[in-house]
Short mmCIF file of C-alpha atoms in Angstrom, two decimals:
data_model
loop_
_atom_site.label_atom_id
_atom_site.label_comp_id
_atom_site.label_asym_id
_atom_site.label_seq_id
_atom_site.Cartn_x
_atom_site.Cartn_y
_atom_site.Cartn_z
CA MET E 1 -0.01 0.05 -0.18
CA LYS E 2 1.62 3.43 -1.04
CA ILE E 3 0.17 6.84 -0.41
CA VAL E 4 -0.72 8.74 -3.71
CA ASP E 5 -2.35 11.80 -2.81
CA ALA E 6 -2.36 14.25 0.37
CA ARG E 7 -4.89 17.21 0.49
CA THR E 8 -4.89 19.94 3.20
CA ARG E 9 -7.85 22.49 3.64
CA ALA E 10 -7.98 25.41 6.38
CA VAL E 11 -11.56 25.67 8.26
CA ALA E 12 -12.05 28.06 11.29
CA VAL E 13 -14.68 26.38 13.68
CA PRO E 14 -16.93 29.05 15.46
CA LEU E 15 -17.54 28.87 19.23
CA GLU E 16 -21.22 28.78 20.95
CA ARG E 17 -19.28 30.64 23.72
CA PRO E 18 -16.57 32.62 22.91
CA PHE E 19 -13.70 32.90 25.93
CA LEU E 20 -10.93 34.99 27.17
CA ALA E 21 -7.26 33.17 26.11
CA GLY E 22 -4.70 33.82 28.86
CA GLY E 23 -6.37 37.15 29.75
CA LEU E 24 -5.31 38.73 26.61
CA HIS E 25 -7.63 38.03 23.72
CA MET E 26 -11.14 36.79 22.87
CA ILE E 27 -11.42 33.54 20.94
CA GLU E 28 -14.68 33.03 18.82
CA ARG E 29 -13.32 30.33 16.43
CA ILE E 30 -10.74 27.69 16.26
CA PRO E 31 -9.13 27.39 12.75
CA PHE E 32 -8.09 23.67 12.13
CA ALA E 33 -5.64 22.28 9.27
CA LEU E 34 -7.61 19.28 7.90
CA LEU E 35 -5.48 16.89 6.07
CA GLU E 36 -6.58 13.95 4.19
CA LEU E 37 -4.07 11.04 2.84
CA ARG E 38 -5.36 8.76 0.30
CA THR E 39 -3.94 5.35 -0.69
CA ASP E 40 -3.55 3.47 -3.79
CA GLU E 41 -6.25 0.57 -2.31
CA GLY E 42 -8.86 3.87 -2.51
CA ILE E 43 -8.31 4.17 1.40
CA THR E 44 -8.11 7.46 3.21
CA GLY E 45 -6.92 8.89 6.09
CA LEU E 46 -7.71 11.78 8.13
CA GLY E 47 -5.59 13.86 10.42
CA TYR E 48 -5.62 17.42 11.20
CA ALA E 49 -3.99 20.35 13.42
CA PHE E 50 -5.31 23.78 15.41
CA SER E 51 -4.09 26.71 17.04
CA LEU E 52 -6.12 28.99 19.36
CA SER E 53 -4.99 32.28 17.52
CA GLU E 54 -5.16 32.80 13.65
CA ARG E 55 -2.23 34.78 13.45
CA PRO E 56 0.53 31.83 13.50
CA PHE E 57 -2.34 29.41 11.94
CA GLY E 58 -0.89 29.90 8.23
CA SER E 59 2.11 28.11 9.37
CA ILE E 60 0.58 25.21 10.61
CA VAL E 61 -1.44 25.11 7.04
CA ALA E 62 1.81 25.03 5.45
CA ALA E 63 3.45 23.23 7.39
CA THR E 64 0.95 20.17 6.98
CA ASP E 65 0.88 20.53 3.17
CA ALA E 66 4.81 20.24 3.14
CA LEU E 67 5.21 17.48 5.36
CA SER E 68 1.87 15.70 4.06
CA GLN E 69 3.53 16.22 0.68
CA GLU E 70 6.85 14.26 1.97
CA ALA E 71 4.65 11.63 3.06
CA VAL E 72 3.27 10.85 -0.56
CA GLY E 73 4.94 7.23 -1.70
CA GLU E 74 5.23 6.03 1.51
CA ASN E 75 3.42 3.13 3.17
CA PRO E 76 1.17 4.25 5.55
CA LEU E 77 1.33 1.49 7.70
CA GLU E 78 4.91 2.07 8.43
CA PRO E 79 4.57 5.10 10.91
CA GLU E 80 7.90 4.84 12.72
CA ARG E 81 9.36 4.80 9.12
CA VAL E 82 7.35 7.97 7.81
CA ALA E 83 7.93 9.92 11.16
CA ALA E 84 11.80 9.13 10.75
CA LYS E 85 11.68 10.57 6.82
CA LEU E 86 9.76 13.81 7.86
CA GLY E 87 12.23 14.35 10.84
CA ARG E 88 15.29 14.24 8.33
CA ALA E 89 13.54 15.98 5.75
CA PHE E 90 12.26 19.03 8.48
CA GLY E 91 15.05 18.59 10.84
CA TRP E 92 16.08 22.08 9.96
CA ALA E 93 12.99 23.72 11.53
CA GLY E 94 12.05 21.10 14.06
CA PRO E 95 11.40 18.77 15.85
CA VAL E 96 9.49 21.11 18.08
CA GLY E 97 6.52 24.17 17.10
CA VAL E 98 4.35 23.86 14.17
CA VAL E 99 6.30 20.94 12.87
CA ASN E 100 5.72 18.67 15.62
CA MET E 101 2.07 19.98 14.88
CA ALA E 102 2.18 18.88 11.38
CA MET E 103 4.17 15.80 11.96
CA ALA E 104 0.95 15.08 14.19
CA ALA E 105 -1.69 15.85 11.76
CA VAL E 106 0.37 13.29 9.04
CA ASP E 107 0.75 10.64 12.20
CA PHE E 108 -3.13 10.68 12.81
CA ALA E 109 -3.87 10.15 9.09
CA LEU E 110 -1.41 7.26 9.03
CA TRP E 111 -3.05 5.60 12.21
CA ASP E 112 -6.27 6.20 10.73
CA ILE E 113 -5.44 4.39 7.48
CA ALA E 114 -3.91 1.32 9.43
CA GLY E 115 -7.31 0.97 11.32
CA LYS E 116 -9.21 0.90 8.17
CA ALA E 117 -7.01 -1.43 6.38
CA TYR E 118 -7.02 -3.79 9.50
CA GLY E 119 -11.10 -3.22 10.09
CA GLN E 120 -10.13 -2.27 13.66
CA PRO E 121 -10.68 0.53 15.40
CA LEU E 122 -7.74 2.57 16.81
CA TYR E 123 -7.58 1.61 20.59
CA ARG E 124 -8.24 -1.86 19.31
CA LEU E 125 -5.25 -1.57 17.10
CA LEU E 126 -2.90 -0.27 19.86
CA GLY E 127 -4.36 -3.27 21.75
CA GLY E 128 -6.36 -1.54 24.16
CA HIS E 129 -9.36 -3.60 25.91
CA ARG E 130 -11.41 -0.81 27.76
CA ASP E 131 -14.55 -0.27 26.00
CA ARG E 132 -15.05 3.18 27.93
CA VAL E 133 -12.72 5.42 29.82
CA PRO E 134 -13.36 8.32 32.36
CA CYS E 135 -13.55 11.58 31.27
CA TYR E 136 -13.98 15.40 32.27
CA TYR E 137 -15.54 18.70 30.83
CA SER E 138 -13.04 21.21 30.13
CA GLY E 139 -14.89 23.96 28.40
CA ALA E 140 -17.41 25.72 30.71
CA LEU E 141 -15.85 27.14 33.48
CA TRP E 142 -13.93 29.94 32.45
CA ARG E 143 -11.60 32.77 34.08
CA ASP E 144 -13.64 35.78 33.35
CA PHE E 145 -17.16 33.85 34.73
CA GLY E 146 -18.80 35.48 37.50
CA LEU E 147 -19.69 33.51 40.41
CA GLU E 148 -23.64 33.35 39.40
CA GLU E 149 -22.01 32.28 36.01
CA LEU E 150 -19.77 29.86 37.39
CA GLU E 151 -22.41 28.24 39.65
CA GLY E 152 -24.97 27.85 36.76
CA ALA E 153 -22.31 26.31 34.21
CA ALA E 154 -21.24 23.86 36.68
CA ARG E 155 -24.57 22.74 37.01
CA ALA E 156 -25.40 22.31 33.38
CA VAL E 157 -22.08 20.09 33.13
CA LEU E 158 -23.69 17.87 35.40
CA ASP E 159 -26.95 18.11 33.46
CA LEU E 160 -24.72 17.09 30.71
CA GLY E 161 -24.10 13.47 32.08
CA PHE E 162 -20.64 14.33 33.23
CA ARG E 163 -19.24 13.93 36.85
CA SER E 164 -16.11 15.91 36.46
CA MET E 165 -15.24 18.76 35.33
CA LYS E 166 -12.22 21.35 35.18
CA MET E 167 -12.19 25.09 36.03
CA ARG E 168 -9.42 28.01 35.48
CA MET E 169 -7.89 29.66 38.53
CA GLY E 170 -4.68 32.16 38.12
CA SER E 171 -6.21 35.79 37.82
CA GLU E 172 -7.94 36.53 40.99
CA PRO E 173 -6.49 37.56 44.31
CA PRO E 174 -6.30 34.41 46.83
CA ARG E 175 -9.60 35.05 48.48
CA GLY E 176 -11.44 35.55 45.17
CA GLU E 177 -10.13 32.58 44.06
CA GLU E 178 -11.04 30.73 47.59
CA GLU E 179 -14.68 31.81 46.76
CA ARG E 180 -14.85 30.88 42.86
CA ALA E 181 -13.47 27.16 44.15
CA ARG E 182 -16.20 27.30 47.13
CA VAL E 183 -19.16 28.27 45.02
CA VAL E 184 -18.29 25.60 41.98
CA ARG E 185 -17.67 22.87 44.95
CA GLU E 186 -21.31 23.79 46.62
CA ALA E 187 -22.80 23.86 43.17
CA ILE E 188 -21.79 20.28 42.07
CA GLY E 189 -21.57 18.54 45.40
CA PRO E 190 -19.30 16.42 47.46
CA GLU E 191 -19.45 13.31 44.83
CA ALA E 192 -18.53 15.12 41.42
CA ASP E 193 -14.61 15.38 40.46
CA LEU E 194 -13.08 18.98 40.45
CA LEU E 195 -9.86 20.08 38.63
CA VAL E 196 -8.06 23.25 38.57
CA ASP E 197 -6.01 24.65 35.38
CA ILE E 198 -3.58 27.81 36.23
CA ASN E 199 -2.25 27.69 33.13
CA GLN E 200 1.20 28.21 34.22
CA GLY E 201 -0.03 31.80 36.18
CA TRP E 202 1.88 31.48 39.67
CA THR E 203 5.03 31.41 41.07
CA PRO E 204 6.22 28.32 42.80
CA TYR E 205 5.66 30.23 45.91
CA HIS E 206 2.07 31.45 45.17
CA ALA E 207 1.15 27.99 43.77
CA ILE E 208 2.21 26.23 47.29
CA ARG E 209 0.29 29.07 49.21
CA MET E 210 -2.95 28.39 47.10
CA GLY E 211 -2.57 25.13 46.82
CA ARG E 212 -2.83 24.60 50.58
CA MET E 213 -5.61 27.02 50.53
CA LEU E 214 -7.51 25.11 47.93
CA GLU E 215 -7.06 21.83 48.77
CA ARG E 216 -10.21 21.90 51.53
CA TYR E 217 -12.11 21.91 48.16
CA GLU E 218 -10.72 18.41 47.47
CA PHE E 219 -9.45 19.29 43.99
CA GLY E 220 -8.54 15.82 41.78
CA TRP E 221 -5.50 18.15 40.54
CA LEU E 222 -3.64 21.17 40.31
CA GLU E 223 -2.68 21.54 36.58
CA ASP E 224 0.49 23.57 35.16
CA PRO E 225 0.65 26.06 38.38
CA VAL E 226 3.79 27.10 37.49
CA ASP E 227 5.96 28.21 34.03
CA HIS E 228 6.48 24.64 31.83
CA ARG E 229 9.84 25.53 31.68
CA ASP E 230 10.64 26.03 35.68
CA VAL E 231 10.56 22.00 36.41
CA ALA E 232 12.51 22.43 39.72
CA GLY E 233 9.77 25.10 40.74
CA SER E 234 7.29 22.57 39.67
CA ALA E 235 8.92 19.85 42.02
CA ARG E 236 8.56 22.22 44.96
CA VAL E 237 5.08 22.68 44.58
CA ALA E 238 4.26 19.28 43.89
CA ALA E 239 5.98 17.86 47.07
CA ALA E 240 4.81 20.52 48.92
CA LEU E 241 1.12 19.59 48.60
CA ASP E 242 -1.21 16.72 49.15
CA MET E 243 -3.11 17.79 46.04
CA PRO E 244 -1.52 15.86 43.02
CA VAL E 245 -0.06 18.44 40.55
CA CYS E 246 -0.45 17.82 36.70
CA ALA E 247 2.05 18.77 33.99
CA GLY E 248 3.32 18.41 30.71
CA GLU E 249 0.55 19.81 27.89
CA TYR E 250 3.08 22.68 26.89
CA HIS E 251 5.88 20.11 26.14
CA TYR E 252 7.17 19.17 22.73
CA GLY E 253 7.95 15.43 22.01
CA LYS E 254 8.72 13.04 24.30
CA GLU E 255 11.99 14.07 26.05
CA PRO E 256 10.64 16.89 28.12
CA PHE E 257 8.63 14.34 30.34
CA LEU E 258 11.56 12.39 31.10
CA ARG E 259 12.92 15.33 32.82
CA LEU E 260 9.53 15.93 34.31
CA LEU E 261 9.41 12.64 35.84
CA ASN E 262 13.55 12.43 37.25
CA ALA E 263 12.74 15.52 38.77
CA GLN E 264 9.50 14.04 40.51
CA ALA E 265 7.92 17.32 38.98
CA MET E 266 4.30 15.96 38.41
CA ASP E 267 1.96 13.31 39.65
CA ILE E 268 0.02 13.29 36.87
CA ALA E 269 1.16 13.53 33.29
CA MET E 270 -0.77 15.46 30.88
CA VAL E 271 0.59 15.04 27.17
CA ASP E 272 -1.00 16.97 24.07
CA LEU E 273 -1.37 15.05 21.02
CA LEU E 274 -0.05 17.59 18.94
CA ARG E 275 2.71 18.90 20.67
CA VAL E 276 4.08 15.37 21.30
CA GLY E 277 3.87 14.62 17.50
CA GLY E 278 0.89 12.17 17.14
CA VAL E 279 -0.69 9.02 18.33
CA THR E 280 3.08 7.16 17.97
CA GLU E 281 5.18 9.85 20.16
CA TRP E 282 1.93 10.06 22.41
CA ARG E 283 2.11 6.41 23.26
CA LYS E 284 6.19 6.74 24.06
CA ALA E 285 5.64 9.46 26.51
CA ALA E 286 2.75 7.37 28.05
CA ALA E 287 5.26 4.65 28.63
CA LEU E 288 7.77 6.92 30.11
CA ALA E 289 5.48 8.01 32.35
CA GLU E 290 4.26 4.22 33.46
CA THR E 291 7.67 3.17 34.25
CA PHE E 292 7.39 5.92 36.67
CA THR E 293 4.10 4.74 37.75
CA VAL E 294 2.45 8.02 36.77
CA PRO E 295 -0.79 7.96 35.18
CA VAL E 296 -1.38 9.85 32.06
CA ALA E 297 -4.45 12.10 30.94
CA SER E 298 -5.16 13.64 27.23
CA HIS E 299 -5.31 17.40 26.06
CA LEU E 300 -7.91 18.22 23.80
CA LEU E 301 -9.19 16.41 20.63
CA PRO E 302 -10.96 14.07 22.67
CA GLU E 303 -12.17 12.12 19.74
CA ILE E 304 -8.40 10.76 19.10
CA ALA E 305 -7.56 10.96 22.76
CA VAL E 306 -10.32 8.49 24.07
CA HIS E 307 -8.50 5.54 21.64
CA LEU E 308 -4.96 6.49 23.70
CA VAL E 309 -6.27 6.79 27.13
CA ALA E 310 -7.98 3.47 26.16
CA ALA E 311 -4.82 1.70 24.83
CA VAL E 312 -2.24 2.32 27.73
CA PRO E 313 -2.36 0.93 31.09
CA ASN E 314 -1.59 4.07 33.23
CA GLY E 315 -4.57 5.64 31.06
CA LEU E 316 -6.40 7.88 33.96
CA THR E 317 -8.83 10.43 31.85
CA VAL E 318 -9.92 11.82 28.59
CA GLU E 319 -9.99 15.83 28.52
CA TYR E 320 -13.79 16.68 26.89
CA MET E 321 -12.84 19.91 25.25
CA PRO E 322 -15.60 20.08 22.46
CA TRP E 323 -14.09 22.82 19.84
CA SER E 324 -13.14 19.94 17.42
CA LEU E 325 -16.19 17.87 17.47
CA PRO E 326 -18.85 20.02 15.53
CA LEU E 327 -16.41 19.03 12.34
CA PHE E 328 -17.89 15.59 12.31
CA LEU E 329 -20.73 13.58 11.83
CA GLU E 330 -20.98 11.31 14.72
CA THR E 331 -18.30 11.68 17.85
CA PRO E 332 -17.92 9.35 21.02
CA ARG E 333 -20.85 9.86 23.21
CA VAL E 334 -20.74 10.33 27.14
CA GLN E 335 -22.37 8.10 29.43
CA ASP E 336 -22.57 8.39 32.57
CA GLY E 337 -19.57 10.21 32.98
CA MET E 338 -17.24 7.60 30.90
CA MET E 339 -16.43 8.13 27.16
CA VAL E 340 -17.52 5.08 24.90
CA LEU E 341 -14.89 4.27 22.51
CA PRO E 342 -16.27 3.69 19.25
CA HIS E 343 -16.66 0.59 16.93
CA ALA E 344 -15.92 1.92 13.44
CA PRO E 345 -12.29 1.03 12.08
CA GLY E 346 -9.34 3.86 12.23
CA LEU E 347 -10.25 7.08 14.01
CA GLY E 348 -14.17 6.45 13.83
CA LEU E 349 -14.42 9.86 12.17
CA GLU E 350 -16.10 11.53 9.08
CA LEU E 351 -15.74 14.75 8.36
CA ASP E 352 -19.24 17.05 8.07
CA GLU E 353 -18.41 17.99 4.80
CA GLU E 354 -21.20 20.79 4.78
CA LYS E 355 -20.14 22.66 7.78
CA VAL E 356 -16.34 22.34 6.01
CA ALA E 357 -17.67 24.13 3.29
CA ARG E 358 -19.22 26.62 5.10
CA TRP E 359 -16.40 27.34 7.66
CA SER E 360 -13.72 27.16 5.11
CA ILE E 361 -11.09 30.04 5.41
#
């Protein structure tokens, strides 16, 4: 089998509820680079990458198109070989940044083809045996919400069938942050799981102080409390708190996870599918975490991540962020707080071409 054609398209998915990103600018739509690889046996594989900002998006589209053209003529059932070829071809500009994201898009498409060729959903192809995995809702409790809006949004997440959710903090004075935690915890009750994401907003000292204050609200984890480059600082926070520290989403490739693990800088590894380089590299990062008995959580793209969390022994939970879901005719459903694995081969995804045409940019 050989790849005979590669096509990249750009779309922008509108958000039902725009949000403030990093306290800097309002996000109203998410731009995606959609990649399709076609084989000489008539199988088409789907991959994609995205950006929260449209300013760097053009480079992601260009990189995805360039790397995918290098994959033409290759056997899609050999993802390691294709990744090595692309790494050599674009090593001058990589292996981090947009090159990694574009390589992830190609890798997604390769695994989609493999699953379709063997008639197996991706998680089965990877040896997964679970038919459902825990998940949490991530796109509801934003920093710019007032207390009343937070309370209503938290209850609405429970009404959707989720039993776990994540809120953002990092922009309020200590007592204001504590009040936000109290409002959400009281809204969802003691049985639901609550996570908190700081998005690198605190210093180690402030993270320890705030973490101790927030532990009474029984957060399941404290995510990215400090700058992702401050491995020693993250280790200080992890050692000082009973609350688990979750980190890793900002890192490119698998190698940084070894540094985090060796430094005991995280209790839970969060691996971003795009930044790590796709399915192939995500599994390697998860295996590194497994050797340290550290569980792994996914970051974004739940429709792909559900396969990976189900396929690794230390898979903990899937981040259910709905940004990408409107692109597809059908996506994995949530039942009693669990994501149900699809039965269709490959990624199990089919683009909604009417929406793709409408959202084309």
